[in-house]
Amino acid sequence: FGRKRIIFIYLIIIGISSLIIIFLPDSKLSNSSKSYYFLLIKVACALSNRVFNSAVFTLVYIYTSELFP
């Protein structure tokens, strides 16, 4: 159950950060200092998506090789 739990947690993190990216306002709409922070949050969420997506792919690759030798 170790790998399944980690895969589940990583997919939840990917989903939450994707929702954060969707609901943050665009930085093009206003030129305030808040838009800069929104852009930084979007970039951080996008990078975390990439990292966790790569980790999930690696874990699924290992998990399926254990299931189907």
Short mmCIF file of N, CA and C in Angstrom, two decimals, residues 19-56:
data_model
loop_
_atom_site.label_atom_id
_atom_site.label_comp_id
_atom_site.label_asym_id
_atom_site.label_seq_id
_atom_site.Cartn_x
_atom_site.Cartn_y
_atom_site.Cartn_z
N LEU A 19 -5.97 23.73 -9.61
CA LEU A 19 -7.11 24.59 -9.29
C LEU A 19 -6.66 25.98 -8.86
N ILE A 20 -5.56 26.05 -8.15
CA ILE A 20 -5.02 27.36 -7.77
C ILE A 20 -4.65 28.16 -9.01
N ILE A 21 -4.02 27.50 -9.98
CA ILE A 21 -3.65 28.19 -11.22
C ILE A 21 -4.89 28.68 -11.96
N ILE A 22 -5.94 27.90 -11.98
CA ILE A 22 -7.14 28.28 -12.70
C ILE A 22 -7.82 29.50 -12.07
N PHE A 23 -7.89 29.53 -10.73
CA PHE A 23 -8.68 30.55 -10.08
C PHE A 23 -7.92 31.83 -9.73
N LEU A 24 -6.61 31.87 -9.93
CA LEU A 24 -5.88 33.11 -9.71
C LEU A 24 -6.11 34.04 -10.90
N PRO A 25 -6.24 35.33 -10.65
CA PRO A 25 -6.46 36.25 -11.77
C PRO A 25 -5.22 36.39 -12.63
N ASP A 26 -5.43 36.78 -13.89
CA ASP A 26 -4.30 36.98 -14.80
C ASP A 26 -3.53 38.22 -14.41
N SER A 27 -2.23 38.18 -14.64
CA SER A 27 -1.40 39.34 -14.29
C SER A 27 -1.54 40.45 -15.32
N LYS A 28 -2.11 40.15 -16.48
CA LYS A 28 -2.27 41.17 -17.53
C LYS A 28 -3.42 42.13 -17.23
N LEU A 29 -4.30 41.75 -16.32
CA LEU A 29 -5.47 42.58 -16.07
C LEU A 29 -5.15 43.82 -15.24
N SER A 30 -4.17 43.76 -14.39
CA SER A 30 -3.82 44.92 -13.57
C SER A 30 -2.31 45.03 -13.46
N ASN A 31 -1.85 46.23 -13.20
CA ASN A 31 -0.42 46.46 -13.10
C ASN A 31 0.01 46.72 -11.66
N SER A 32 -0.71 46.21 -10.71
CA SER A 32 -0.36 46.42 -9.31
C SER A 32 0.71 45.42 -8.88
N SER A 33 1.20 45.61 -7.67
CA SER A 33 2.22 44.70 -7.15
C SER A 33 1.63 43.33 -6.82
N LYS A 34 0.31 43.28 -6.60
CA LYS A 34 -0.33 41.99 -6.33
C LYS A 34 -0.25 41.07 -7.53
N SER A 35 -0.34 41.65 -8.74
CA SER A 35 -0.31 40.81 -9.93
C SER A 35 1.04 40.11 -10.06
N TYR A 36 2.11 40.76 -9.59
CA TYR A 36 3.42 40.13 -9.61
C TYR A 36 3.44 38.91 -8.70
N TYR A 37 2.83 39.02 -7.53
CA TYR A 37 2.79 37.89 -6.60
C TYR A 37 1.88 36.78 -7.12
N PHE A 38 0.81 37.15 -7.79
CA PHE A 38 -0.05 36.13 -8.40
C PHE A 38 0.72 35.36 -9.47
N LEU A 39 1.53 36.09 -10.23
CA LEU A 39 2.34 35.43 -11.26
C LEU A 39 3.35 34.48 -10.63
N LEU A 40 3.97 34.90 -9.53
CA LEU A 40 4.92 34.02 -8.84
C LEU A 40 4.23 32.78 -8.30
N ILE A 41 3.04 32.94 -7.76
CA ILE A 41 2.29 31.79 -7.25
C ILE A 41 1.93 30.84 -8.38
N LYS A 42 1.52 31.41 -9.52
CA LYS A 42 1.18 30.55 -10.67
C LYS A 42 2.40 29.77 -11.16
N VAL A 43 3.54 30.44 -11.23
CA VAL A 43 4.76 29.76 -11.68
C VAL A 43 5.17 28.68 -10.69
N ALA A 44 5.07 28.97 -9.41
CA ALA A 44 5.42 27.97 -8.40
C ALA A 44 4.48 26.76 -8.48
N CYS A 45 3.19 27.01 -8.68
CA CYS A 45 2.24 25.90 -8.80
C CYS A 45 2.50 25.09 -10.06
N ALA A 46 2.83 25.77 -11.16
CA ALA A 46 3.11 25.06 -12.40
C ALA A 46 4.37 24.20 -12.27
N LEU A 47 5.39 24.73 -11.61
CA LEU A 47 6.60 23.95 -11.42
C LEU A 47 6.37 22.77 -10.49
N SER A 48 5.57 22.98 -9.45
CA SER A 48 5.27 21.84 -8.57
C SER A 48 4.45 20.79 -9.31
N ASN A 49 3.57 21.23 -10.22
CA ASN A 49 2.84 20.27 -11.05
C ASN A 49 3.79 19.42 -11.86
N ARG A 50 4.78 20.05 -12.46
CA ARG A 50 5.73 19.29 -13.27
C ARG A 50 6.52 18.30 -12.43
N VAL A 51 6.96 18.74 -11.26
CA VAL A 51 7.76 17.87 -10.40
C VAL A 51 6.94 16.66 -9.93
N PHE A 52 5.73 16.94 -9.42
CA PHE A 52 4.91 15.84 -8.91
C PHE A 52 4.40 14.95 -10.04
N ASN A 53 4.18 15.52 -11.22
CA ASN A 53 3.76 14.71 -12.36
C ASN A 53 4.88 13.75 -12.77
N SER A 54 6.11 14.22 -12.77
CA SER A 54 7.24 13.34 -13.07
C SER A 54 7.39 12.25 -12.01
N ALA A 55 7.17 12.62 -10.75
CA ALA A 55 7.28 11.64 -9.68
C ALA A 55 6.19 10.57 -9.81
N VAL A 56 4.97 11.00 -10.14
CA VAL A 56 3.87 10.04 -10.31
C VAL A 56 4.16 9.10 -11.48
#
